[in-house]
Coordinates of N, CA and C and ligand atoms in Angstrom, one line a residue:
X278 N -82.2 -73.1 134.1 CA -81.7 -74.1 133.1 C -82.7 -75.3 133.2
X279 N -82.8 -76.0 132.0 CA -83.6 -77.2 132.0 C -82.6 -78.4 132.0
X280 N -82.7 -79.3 132.9 CA -81.8 -80.5 132.9 C -82.7 -81.7 132.7
X281 N -82.5 -82.3 131.5 CA -83.4 -83.4 131.1 C -82.6 -84.7 131.1
X282 N -83.1 -85.7 131.9 CA -82.5 -87.0 131.9 C -83.1 -87.9 130.9
X283 N -82.4 -88.5 130.0 CA -82.9 -89.5 129.1 C -82.4 -90.9 129.6
X284 N -83.3 -91.6 130.3 CA -82.9 -92.9 130.9 C -82.7 -94.0 129.8
X285 N -83.2 -93.7 128.6 CA -83.1 -94.7 127.5 C -83.8 -96.0 127.9
X286 N -83.3 -97.1 127.5 CA -84.0 -98.4 127.8 C -83.3 -99.0 129.1
X287 N -83.4 -98.2 130.2 CA -82.8 -98.6 131.5 C -83.9 -98.3 132.5
X288 N -83.9 -99.2 133.5 CA -84.7 -99.2 134.7 C -86.1 -99.8 134.5
X289 N -86.3 -100.9 135.3 CA -87.6 -101.5 135.4 C -88.4 -100.6 136.3
X290 N -89.7 -100.8 136.4 CA -90.5 -100.0 137.4 C -89.9 -100.1 138.8
X291 N -89.5 -101.3 139.2 CA -88.9 -101.4 140.6 C -87.6 -100.6 140.7
X292 N -86.8 -100.6 139.7 CA -85.6 -99.9 139.7 C -85.9 -98.4 139.7
X293 N -86.9 -98.0 139.0 CA -87.3 -96.6 138.9 C -87.8 -96.1 140.3
X294 N -88.5 -97.0 141.0 CA -88.9 -96.6 142.4 C -87.6 -96.3 143.2
X295 N -86.6 -97.2 143.2 CA -85.4 -96.9 143.9 C -84.8 -95.6 143.5
X296 N -84.7 -95.4 142.2 CA -84.1 -94.2 141.6 C -84.7 -93.0 142.2
X297 N -86.1 -92.9 142.1 CA -86.7 -91.7 142.5 C -86.7 -91.5 144.0
X298 N -86.7 -92.6 144.8 CA -86.5 -92.5 146.2 C -85.2 -91.8 146.6
X299 N -84.2 -91.9 145.7 CA -82.9 -91.3 146.0 C -82.9 -89.8 145.5
X300 N -83.6 -89.6 144.4 CA -83.6 -88.3 143.7 C -84.6 -87.3 144.4
X301 N -85.8 -87.7 144.6 CA -86.9 -86.8 145.1 C -86.6 -86.0 146.3
X302 N -86.0 -86.7 147.4 CA -85.8 -85.9 148.6 C -84.8 -84.7 148.4
X303 N -84.0 -84.8 147.3 CA -83.0 -83.8 147.1 C -83.4 -82.8 146.1
X304 N -84.5 -83.1 145.3 CA -84.8 -82.3 144.2 C -85.1 -80.8 144.5
X305 N -85.7 -80.6 145.7 CA -86.1 -79.2 146.0 C -84.9 -78.3 146.3
X306 N -83.7 -78.9 146.4 CA -82.5 -78.1 146.6 C -82.1 -77.4 145.3
X307 N -82.7 -77.7 144.2 CA -82.3 -77.2 142.9 C -83.3 -76.2 142.4
X308 N -82.7 -75.1 141.7 CA -83.6 -74.2 141.1 C -83.9 -74.6 139.7
X309 N -83.1 -75.5 139.1 CA -83.3 -75.9 137.7 C -84.6 -76.6 137.5
X310 N -85.0 -76.6 136.3 CA -86.2 -77.4 135.9 C -85.7 -78.9 135.6
X311 N -86.2 -79.8 136.4 CA -85.7 -81.2 136.2 C -86.8 -82.0 135.5
X312 N -86.4 -82.6 134.4 CA -87.3 -83.5 133.6 C -86.7 -84.8 133.4
X313 N -87.4 -85.9 133.8 CA -86.9 -87.2 133.6 C -87.7 -88.0 132.6
X314 N -87.0 -88.3 131.5 CA -87.7 -89.1 130.4 C -87.4 -90.6 130.7
X315 N -88.4 -91.2 131.2 CA -88.2 -92.6 131.6 C -88.9 -93.6 130.6
X316 N -88.6 -94.9 130.7 CA -89.3 -95.8 129.9 C -90.9 -95.7 130.1
X317 N -91.7 -96.1 129.1 CA -93.1 -96.0 129.3 C -93.6 -96.7 130.5
X318 N -93.0 -97.9 130.8 CA -93.4 -98.7 131.9 C -93.1 -98.1 133.3
X319 N -92.3 -97.1 133.3 CA -91.9 -96.4 134.5 C -92.7 -95.1 134.8
X320 N -93.5 -94.7 133.8 CA -94.2 -93.4 134.0 C -95.2 -93.4 135.2
X321 N -95.9 -94.5 135.3 CA -96.9 -94.5 136.4 C -96.3 -94.4 137.8
X322 N -95.3 -95.2 138.0 CA -94.6 -95.2 139.3 C -93.9 -93.8 139.5
X323 N -93.4 -93.3 138.4 CA -92.7 -92.0 138.4 C -93.7 -90.9 138.8
X324 N -94.9 -91.0 138.2 CA -95.9 -90.0 138.5 C -96.3 -90.0 140.0
X325 N -96.4 -91.2 140.5 CA -96.8 -91.4 141.9 C -95.7 -90.8 142.9
X326 N -94.4 -91.1 142.5 CA -93.3 -90.7 143.4 C -92.9 -89.2 143.3
X327 N -93.3 -88.6 142.1 CA -92.8 -87.2 141.9 C -94.0 -86.2 142.1
X328 N -95.2 -86.7 142.5 CA -96.2 -85.7 142.6 C -95.9 -84.7 143.7
X329 N -96.3 -83.4 143.5 CA -96.0 -82.3 144.4 C -94.5 -82.1 144.6
X330 N -93.7 -82.4 143.6 CA -92.3 -82.0 143.6 C -92.0 -81.1 142.4
X331 N -90.8 -80.7 142.3 CA -90.4 -79.9 141.1 C -89.9 -80.7 140.0
X332 N -90.2 -82.0 140.0 CA -89.7 -82.9 139.0 C -90.9 -83.2 138.0
X333 N -90.5 -83.1 136.7 CA -91.5 -83.4 135.7 C -91.1 -84.7 134.9
X334 N -92.1 -85.3 134.3 CA -91.8 -86.6 133.6 C -91.9 -86.4 132.1
X335 N -91.2 -87.2 131.4 CA -91.3 -87.3 130.0 C -91.2 -88.7 129.5
X336 N -91.7 -89.0 128.3 CA -91.5 -90.3 127.6 C -90.4 -90.1 126.6
X337 N -90.0 -91.2 125.9 CA -88.9 -91.1 125.0 C -89.3 -91.3 123.5
X338 N -90.7 -91.5 123.3 CA -91.2 -91.7 122.0 C -92.7 -91.7 122.1
X339 N -93.4 -91.5 121.0 CA -94.9 -91.7 121.0 C -95.3 -92.1 119.6
X340 N -96.5 -92.6 119.5 CA -97.0 -93.0 118.1 C -97.4 -91.8 117.3
X341 N -97.3 -91.9 116.0 CA -97.9 -90.8 115.2 C -99.4 -91.0 115.0
X342 N -99.9 -92.1 115.5 CA -101.4 -92.3 115.4 C -102.1 -92.0 116.7
X343 N -103.4 -91.7 116.6 CA -104.2 -91.4 117.7 C -104.5 -92.6 118.6
X344 N -105.1 -93.6 118.0 CA -105.4 -94.9 118.7 C -105.9 -95.9 117.7
X345 N -106.1 -97.1 118.2 CA -106.6 -98.2 117.3 C -105.6 -99.3 116.9
X346 N -105.7 -99.7 115.7 CA -105.0 -100.9 115.3 C -103.5 -100.6 115.0
X347 N -102.8 -100.5 116.1 CA -101.4 -100.2 116.0 C -100.6 -101.0 117.1
X348 N -100.7 -102.3 116.9 CA -100.1 -103.2 117.9 C -98.7 -102.8 118.4
X349 N -98.6 -102.6 119.7 CA -97.3 -102.4 120.3 C -96.9 -100.9 120.4
X350 N -97.8 -100.0 119.9 CA -97.5 -98.6 119.9 C -98.1 -98.0 121.2
X351 N -97.6 -96.8 121.5 CA -98.1 -96.0 122.7 C -98.5 -94.6 122.2
X352 N -99.7 -94.2 122.5 CA -100.2 -92.9 122.0 C -99.8 -91.8 122.9
X353 N -100.0 -90.6 122.4 CA -99.7 -89.4 123.1 C -100.7 -89.3 124.3
X354 N -102.0 -89.6 124.1 CA -102.9 -89.5 125.2 C -102.6 -90.5 126.4
X355 N -102.0 -91.7 126.0 CA -101.6 -92.7 127.0 C -100.5 -92.1 127.8
X356 N -99.5 -91.5 127.1 CA -98.3 -91.0 127.8 C -98.8 -89.8 128.8
X357 N -99.6 -89.0 128.3 CA -100.1 -87.8 129.1 C -100.8 -88.3 130.3
X358 N -101.7 -89.3 130.1 CA -102.5 -89.8 131.2 C -101.6 -90.5 132.2
X359 N -100.5 -91.1 131.8 CA -99.6 -91.8 132.6 C -98.7 -90.9 133.4
X360 N -98.7 -89.6 133.1 CA -97.9 -88.7 133.9 C -96.9 -87.8 133.2
X361 N -96.7 -88.0 131.9 CA -95.7 -87.2 131.2 C -96.2 -85.9 130.7
X362 N -95.4 -84.9 130.8 CA -95.7 -83.6 130.1 C -94.7 -83.3 129.0
X363 N -93.7 -84.2 128.8 CA -92.7 -84.0 127.8 C -92.6 -85.3 127.0
X364 N -92.0 -85.2 125.8 CA -91.7 -86.5 125.1 C -90.5 -86.2 124.1
X365 N -89.5 -87.1 124.2 CA -88.4 -87.0 123.2 C -88.9 -87.4 121.9
X366 N -88.5 -86.7 120.8 CA -88.9 -87.1 119.5 C -87.7 -86.9 118.6
X367 N -87.5 -88.0 117.7 CA -86.4 -87.9 116.8 C -85.0 -88.1 117.3
X368 N -84.9 -88.8 118.5 CA -83.6 -89.2 119.0 C -82.8 -89.9 117.9
X369 N -81.5 -89.7 117.8 CA -80.7 -90.3 116.8 C -80.8 -91.8 116.8
X370 N -81.0 -92.4 118.0 CA -81.1 -93.8 118.1 C -82.4 -94.3 117.4
X371 N -83.4 -93.5 117.5 CA -84.7 -93.9 116.8 C -84.5 -93.6 115.3
X372 N -83.8 -92.6 114.9 CA -83.6 -92.3 113.5 C -82.8 -93.4 112.9
X373 N -81.8 -93.9 113.6 CA -80.9 -94.9 112.9 C -81.5 -96.3 113.1
X374 N -81.8 -96.7 114.4 CA -82.3 -98.1 114.6 C -83.7 -98.4 114.1
X375 N -84.5 -97.4 114.2 CA -85.9 -97.6 113.8 C -86.4 -96.9 112.6
X376 N -85.4 -96.4 111.9 CA -85.5 -95.7 110.6 C -86.6 -94.6 110.6
X377 N -86.6 -93.8 111.6 CA -87.5 -92.7 111.7 C -87.0 -91.5 110.9
X378 N -87.8 -91.1 109.9 CA -87.3 -89.9 109.1 C -88.0 -88.6 109.5
X379 N -87.6 -87.5 108.9 CA -88.1 -86.2 109.3 C -89.6 -86.1 109.2
X380 N -90.2 -86.8 108.2 CA -91.6 -86.7 107.9 C -92.4 -87.3 109.1
X381 N -91.9 -88.5 109.5 CA -92.6 -89.2 110.6 C -92.4 -88.4 111.9
X382 N -91.2 -87.8 112.1 CA -90.9 -87.0 113.3 C -91.8 -85.8 113.3
X383 N -92.1 -85.2 112.2 CA -93.0 -84.1 112.0 C -94.4 -84.5 112.5
X384 N -94.8 -85.7 112.1 CA -96.2 -86.1 112.5 C -96.2 -86.4 114.0
X385 N -95.1 -86.9 114.5 CA -95.1 -87.1 116.0 C -95.1 -85.8 116.8
X386 N -94.5 -84.8 116.2 CA -94.5 -83.5 116.9 C -95.9 -83.0 117.0
X387 N -96.6 -83.1 115.8 CA -98.0 -82.6 115.8 C -98.9 -83.4 116.8
X388 N -98.6 -84.7 116.9 CA -99.3 -85.5 117.8 C -99.1 -85.2 119.2
X389 N -97.8 -84.8 119.5 CA -97.4 -84.4 120.9 C -98.2 -83.1 121.2
X390 N -98.2 -82.1 120.2 CA -98.9 -80.9 120.5 C -100.4 -81.1 120.7
X391 N -101.0 -82.0 120.0 CA -102.4 -82.3 120.1 C -102.7 -82.8 121.5
X392 N -101.7 -83.5 122.1 CA -101.9 -84.1 123.4 C -101.3 -83.2 124.5
X393 N -101.0 -82.0 124.2 CA -100.4 -81.1 125.2 C -99.2 -81.6 125.9
X394 N -98.3 -82.2 125.0 CA -97.0 -82.7 125.5 C -96.0 -81.8 124.9
X395 N -95.0 -81.4 125.6 CA -93.9 -80.6 125.1 C -92.9 -81.5 124.4
X396 N -92.6 -81.3 123.1 CA -91.7 -82.1 122.4 C -90.2 -81.7 122.7
X397 N -89.4 -82.7 122.8 CA -87.9 -82.4 122.9 C -87.4 -83.0 121.5
X398 N -87.3 -82.1 120.6 CA -86.9 -82.6 119.2 C -85.3 -82.6 119.1
X399 N -84.9 -83.9 118.9 CA -83.4 -84.1 118.8 C -82.9 -84.0 117.4
X400 N -81.9 -83.2 117.2 CA -81.2 -83.0 115.9 C -79.7 -83.0 116.1
X401 N -79.0 -83.4 115.1 CA -77.5 -83.4 115.2 C -76.9 -84.1 114.0
X402 N -75.6 -83.8 113.8 CA -74.9 -84.3 112.7 C -74.1 -85.5 113.0
X403 N -73.8 -86.3 112.0 CA -72.9 -87.5 112.2 C -71.4 -87.0 112.1
X404 N -70.5 -87.9 112.4 CA -69.1 -87.5 112.3 C -68.7 -87.2 110.9
X405 N -69.2 -88.0 110.0 CA -68.9 -87.7 108.6 C -69.4 -86.4 108.1
X406 N -70.6 -86.0 108.6 CA -71.2 -84.7 108.2 C -70.4 -83.6 108.8
X407 N -70.0 -83.8 110.1 CA -69.2 -82.8 110.7 C -67.8 -82.6 110.0
X408 N -67.2 -83.7 109.6 CA -65.9 -83.6 108.9 C -66.0 -83.0 107.5
X409 N -67.2 -83.1 106.9 CA -67.3 -82.5 105.6 C -68.1 -81.1 105.7
X410 N -68.1 -80.6 106.9 CA -68.6 -79.2 107.2 C -70.1 -79.1 106.8
X411 N -70.8 -80.2 107.0 CA -72.3 -80.1 106.7 C -73.2 -79.9 107.9
X412 N -72.6 -79.6 109.0 CA -73.4 -79.5 110.3 C -74.6 -78.5 110.1
X413 N -74.3 -77.3 109.6 CA -75.3 -76.3 109.5 C -76.4 -76.8 108.6
X414 N -76.1 -77.4 107.5 CA -77.1 -77.9 106.5 C -78.0 -79.0 107.1
X415 N -77.3 -79.9 107.9 CA -78.1 -81.0 108.5 C -79.0 -80.4 109.5
X416 N -78.6 -79.5 110.3 CA -79.4 -79.0 111.4 C -80.6 -78.2 110.8
X417 N -80.3 -77.5 109.7 CA -81.4 -76.7 109.0 C -82.5 -77.7 108.5
X418 N -82.0 -78.7 107.8 CA -82.9 -79.7 107.2 C -83.8 -80.4 108.2
X419 N -83.1 -80.8 109.3 CA -83.8 -81.6 110.3 C -84.8 -80.6 111.0
X420 N -84.5 -79.4 111.2 CA -85.4 -78.4 111.9 C -86.6 -78.1 111.0
X421 N -86.2 -77.8 109.7 CA -87.3 -77.3 108.8 C -88.3 -78.4 108.5
X422 N -87.8 -79.6 108.3 CA -88.7 -80.7 108.0 C -89.4 -81.2 109.3
X423 N -88.7 -81.2 110.4 CA -89.4 -81.6 111.6 C -90.5 -80.6 112.1
X424 N -90.3 -79.4 111.7 CA -91.2 -78.3 112.2 C -92.2 -77.8 111.1
X425 N -92.2 -78.6 110.0 CA -93.1 -78.2 108.9 C -94.6 -78.1 109.4
X426 N -95.2 -76.9 109.1 CA -96.7 -76.8 109.4 C -96.9 -76.4 110.9
X427 N -95.8 -76.2 111.6 CA -96.0 -75.8 113.1 C -96.2 -74.3 113.1
X428 N -97.1 -73.8 114.0 CA -97.3 -72.4 114.1 C -96.4 -71.8 115.2
X429 N -96.1 -70.5 115.0 CA -95.1 -69.9 115.9 C -95.5 -70.0 117.4
X430 N -96.8 -69.9 117.6 CA -97.2 -69.9 119.1 C -97.1 -71.4 119.6
X431 N -96.8 -72.3 118.8 CA -96.6 -73.7 119.3 C -95.2 -74.0 119.7
X432 N -94.3 -73.1 119.3 CA -92.9 -73.3 119.6 C -92.6 -73.3 121.1
X433 N -93.5 -72.6 121.9 CA -93.2 -72.7 123.3 C -93.4 -74.1 123.9
X434 N -94.0 -74.9 123.1 CA -94.1 -76.3 123.5 C -93.1 -77.2 122.8
X435 N -92.0 -76.7 122.3 CA -91.0 -77.4 121.6 C -89.6 -77.0 122.1
X436 N -88.9 -78.0 122.5 CA -87.5 -77.8 122.9 C -86.6 -78.4 121.9
X437 N -85.6 -77.7 121.4 CA -84.7 -78.3 120.5 C -83.5 -78.9 121.2
X438 N -83.2 -80.1 121.0 CA -82.0 -80.7 121.7 C -80.9 -80.9 120.6
X439 N -79.8 -80.2 120.7 CA -78.7 -80.4 119.8 C -77.8 -81.5 120.3
X440 N -77.9 -82.6 119.6 CA -77.2 -83.8 120.0 C -76.3 -84.3 118.8
X441 N -75.1 -83.9 118.7 CA -74.2 -84.5 117.7 C -74.1 -86.0 117.8
X442 N -74.4 -86.7 116.8 CA -74.4 -88.2 116.9 C -73.1 -88.7 117.4
X443 N -72.0 -88.1 117.0 CA -70.7 -88.6 117.3 C -70.3 -88.4 118.8
X444 N -71.1 -87.6 119.5 CA -70.9 -87.3 120.9 C -71.7 -88.1 121.8
X445 N -72.7 -88.9 121.2 CA -73.6 -89.6 122.1 C -72.9 -90.9 122.6
X446 N -72.8 -91.1 123.9 CA -72.2 -92.3 124.5 C -70.7 -92.5 124.1
X447 N -70.0 -91.6 123.6 CA -68.6 -91.8 123.2 C -67.6 -91.1 124.1
X448 N -68.1 -90.3 125.0 CA -67.1 -89.5 125.9 C -66.5 -88.3 125.2
X449 N -66.8 -88.2 123.9 CA -66.3 -87.0 123.1 C -67.3 -85.9 123.1
X450 N -66.9 -84.7 123.3 CA -67.8 -83.6 123.2 C -67.3 -82.5 122.3
X451 N -68.2 -81.7 121.7 CA -67.7 -80.6 120.9 C -67.1 -79.5 121.8
X452 N -66.3 -78.6 121.2 CA -65.8 -77.5 122.0 C -67.0 -76.5 122.3
X453 N -66.8 -75.7 123.3 CA -67.8 -74.7 123.7 C -68.2 -73.9 122.4
X454 N -67.2 -73.5 121.6 CA -67.4 -72.7 120.4 C -68.3 -73.5 119.4
X455 N -68.0 -74.8 119.2 CA -68.8 -75.6 118.3 C -70.2 -75.7 118.7
X456 N -70.4 -75.9 120.0 CA -71.8 -76.0 120.5 C -72.5 -74.7 120.3
X457 N -71.8 -73.6 120.6 CA -72.4 -72.3 120.5 C -72.7 -71.9 119.1
X458 N -71.8 -72.3 118.1 CA -72.1 -72.1 116.7 C -73.3 -72.9 116.3
X459 N -73.4 -74.1 116.7 CA -74.6 -74.9 116.3 C -75.9 -74.3 116.9
X460 N -75.8 -73.9 118.1 CA -77.0 -73.3 118.7 C -77.4 -72.0 117.9
X461 N -76.4 -71.2 117.5 CA -76.6 -70.0 116.7 C -77.4 -70.4 115.4
X462 N -76.9 -71.5 114.8 CA -77.5 -71.9 113.5 C -79.0 -72.2 113.8
X463 N -79.2 -73.0 114.9 CA -80.6 -73.3 115.2 C -81.5 -72.1 115.4
X464 N -81.0 -71.1 116.2 CA -81.7 -69.9 116.4 C -82.0 -69.1 115.1
X465 N -80.9 -69.1 114.3 CA -81.1 -68.4 113.0 C -82.1 -69.0 112.1
X466 N -82.1 -70.3 112.0 CA -83.2 -71.0 111.2 C -84.6 -70.7 111.7
X467 N -84.7 -70.8 113.0 CA -86.0 -70.5 113.7 C -86.4 -69.0 113.4
X468 N -85.4 -68.1 113.5 CA -85.7 -66.7 113.3 C -86.1 -66.5 111.8
X469 N -85.5 -67.1 110.9 CA -85.8 -67.0 109.5 C -87.2 -67.6 109.2
X470 N -87.5 -68.7 109.7 CA -88.7 -69.4 109.4 C -89.9 -68.9 110.2
X471 N -89.7 -68.4 111.4 CA -90.8 -67.9 112.2 C -90.7 -66.4 112.4
X472 N -89.8 -66.0 113.4 CA -89.6 -64.6 113.6 C -88.3 -64.4 114.5
X473 N -87.8 -63.2 114.5 CA -86.6 -62.9 115.3 C -86.9 -63.3 116.8
X474 N -88.0 -62.9 117.3 CA -88.4 -63.3 118.7 C -88.4 -64.8 118.9
X475 N -88.9 -65.5 117.9 CA -89.0 -67.0 118.0 C -87.6 -67.5 118.1
X476 N -86.7 -67.0 117.3 CA -85.3 -67.4 117.3 C -84.6 -67.2 118.6
X477 N -85.0 -66.1 119.2 CA -84.4 -65.7 120.5 C -84.9 -66.6 121.6
X478 N -86.2 -66.8 121.5 CA -86.9 -67.5 122.7 C -86.9 -69.0 122.6
X479 N -86.6 -69.6 121.5 CA -86.7 -71.1 121.4 C -85.7 -71.7 122.4
X480 N -86.2 -72.7 123.1 CA -85.4 -73.3 124.1 C -84.5 -74.4 123.5
X481 N -83.2 -74.2 123.7 CA -82.2 -75.1 123.0 C -81.3 -75.7 124.1
X482 N -81.3 -77.0 124.1 CA -80.4 -77.7 125.1 C -79.3 -78.5 124.3
X483 N -78.3 -78.9 125.0 CA -77.2 -79.7 124.4 C -77.2 -81.1 125.1
X484 N -77.0 -82.1 124.2 CA -76.9 -83.5 124.7 C -75.7 -84.2 124.0
X485 N -75.1 -85.2 124.7 CA -74.0 -86.0 124.1 C -72.9 -86.0 125.1
X486 N -72.7 -87.1 125.8 CA -71.6 -87.3 126.7 C -71.4 -86.2 127.8
X487 N -72.6 -85.6 128.2 CA -72.5 -84.7 129.3 C -72.3 -85.5 130.6
X488 N -71.3 -85.1 131.4 CA -71.0 -85.8 132.6 C -70.5 -84.8 133.7
X489 N -70.3 -85.3 134.9 CA -69.8 -84.5 136.0 C -68.6 -83.7 135.7
X490 N -67.7 -84.3 134.9 CA -66.4 -83.7 134.7 C -66.5 -82.5 133.7
X491 N -67.4 -82.7 132.7 CA -67.3 -81.7 131.6 C -68.5 -80.7 131.7
X492 N -69.4 -80.9 132.7 CA -70.6 -80.0 132.7 C -70.2 -78.5 133.0
X493 N -69.2 -78.3 133.8 CA -68.9 -76.9 134.1 C -68.3 -76.2 132.8
X494 N -67.6 -77.0 132.1 CA -67.1 -76.5 130.8 C -68.2 -76.2 129.8
X495 N -69.1 -77.2 129.7 CA -70.2 -76.9 128.7 C -71.2 -75.8 129.2
X496 N -71.2 -75.6 130.5 CA -72.1 -74.6 131.0 C -71.6 -73.2 130.6
X497 N -70.4 -73.1 130.1 CA -69.9 -71.8 129.6 C -70.6 -71.4 128.3
X498 N -71.2 -72.3 127.6 CA -71.9 -71.9 126.4 C -73.0 -70.9 126.7
X499 N -72.9 -69.7 126.0 CA -73.8 -68.6 126.5 C -75.2 -68.7 126.0
X500 N -75.4 -69.2 124.8 CA -76.8 -69.2 124.3 C -77.6 -70.5 124.5
X501 N -77.2 -71.2 125.6 CA -77.8 -72.5 125.9 C -78.9 -72.4 127.0
X502 N -79.9 -73.3 126.9 CA -80.9 -73.3 127.9 C -81.0 -74.5 128.8
X503 N -80.1 -75.4 128.6 CA -80.0 -76.6 129.4 C -79.3 -77.8 128.8
X504 N -79.5 -79.0 129.3 CA -78.8 -80.2 128.9 C -79.7 -81.4 128.9
X505 N -79.3 -82.3 128.0 CA -80.0 -83.6 127.9 C -78.9 -84.6 128.2
X506 N -79.2 -85.4 129.3 CA -78.1 -86.2 129.8 C -78.6 -87.7 129.7
X507 N -77.7 -88.5 129.1 CA -78.0 -90.0 129.0 C -77.3 -90.7 130.1
X508 N -76.2 -91.4 129.8 CA -75.6 -92.3 130.7 C -75.3 -91.7 132.1
X509 N -75.0 -90.4 132.2 CA -74.6 -89.8 133.5 C -75.8 -89.6 134.4
X510 N -77.0 -89.9 133.8 CA -78.2 -89.6 134.7 C -78.7 -90.9 135.4
X511 N -78.0 -92.0 135.1 CA -78.5 -93.3 135.5 C -78.2 -93.6 137.0
X512 N -77.2 -93.0 137.5 CA -76.8 -93.3 138.9 C -77.2 -92.0 139.7
X513 N -78.2 -92.1 140.7 CA -78.7 -90.9 141.4 C -77.7 -90.0 142.0
X514 N -76.7 -90.5 142.8 CA -75.8 -89.6 143.5 C -74.9 -88.8 142.5
X515 N -74.5 -89.5 141.4 CA -73.7 -88.9 140.4 C -74.5 -87.8 139.7
X516 N -75.7 -88.2 139.4 CA -76.5 -87.2 138.6 C -76.9 -86.0 139.5
X517 N -77.1 -86.2 140.8 CA -77.4 -85.1 141.7 C -76.2 -84.1 141.7
X518 N -75.0 -84.8 141.7 CA -73.8 -84.0 141.7 C -73.6 -83.2 140.4
X519 N -74.0 -83.8 139.3 CA -74.0 -83.1 138.0 C -74.9 -81.9 138.1
X520 N -76.1 -82.1 138.6 CA -77.1 -81.0 138.6 C -76.5 -79.8 139.5
X521 N -75.8 -80.2 140.6 CA -75.2 -79.2 141.5 C -74.2 -78.3 140.7
X522 N -73.5 -78.9 139.7 CA -72.5 -78.2 139.0 C -73.0 -77.3 137.9
X523 N -74.3 -77.4 137.6 CA -74.8 -76.5 136.5 C -75.1 -75.1 137.1
X524 N -74.5 -74.1 136.5 CA -74.7 -72.8 137.0 C -76.1 -72.3 136.5
X525 N -76.6 -71.3 137.2 CA -78.0 -70.8 136.9 C -78.1 -70.1 135.5
Ligands
13P74 P1 -75.1 -89.8 126.6 O1 -75.2 -88.7 127.6 O2 -75.0 -91.2 127.3 O3 -74.0 -89.6 125.7 O4 -76.4 -89.8 125.8 C1 -76.9 -88.6 125.3 C2 -78.2 -88.8 124.8 O5 -78.4 -89.5 123.8 C3 -79.4 -88.2 125.5 O6 -80.5 -88.2 124.7

């Protein structure tokens, strides 16, 4: 299983140092793949502290441009050089607060591929869309527009994170059946647009209010490859406990 922490806008570089000092000594106890998506400013310290461990680093965004006159932006090559192998793209907080649309997200995925970064593409429906039974349509649109022009062999460098917006930071989670249905939709769209094998092999994780208490329940979802954890990843001992509860 892949267990991905999204630290969001939390932890200064010094706090990141403390954080990894607590996590790293325990990380070899786990068979899972551990990926920590930290703020840009924490990548360098993270790289230093996690070298020669089973921990990998990710960023939470990247520019759709290569380099140059883009004040305040961070490029894929900068992220890569700072120690990341992964990057979250299209998180719902960026879609809503920073008005990122599928077209921009598609450009960012191409930029990540160009820089040999694995994209963690976040998709998911709002509560209104869920209530009007539009989940499958929303997922299909976000996937097809986000992955426009991507070649099948590039899918091994793309992880799909199913994150229903209404479940993020709310303590509410979908049922096992709802998560499983959405993951089926994702695999079906990939199978239709690429190939049956691609649909079977695409890595799909679930995110949204995953915590110590509900992780064993969510682990029952059969067609899942891992989890994307926000709030519950911030405190090292609680997060280590969560990782322990994930079955293989
Ligand atoms: P929470 O786990 O805090 O709900 O956040 C989920 C998330 O947005 C991860 O990307």
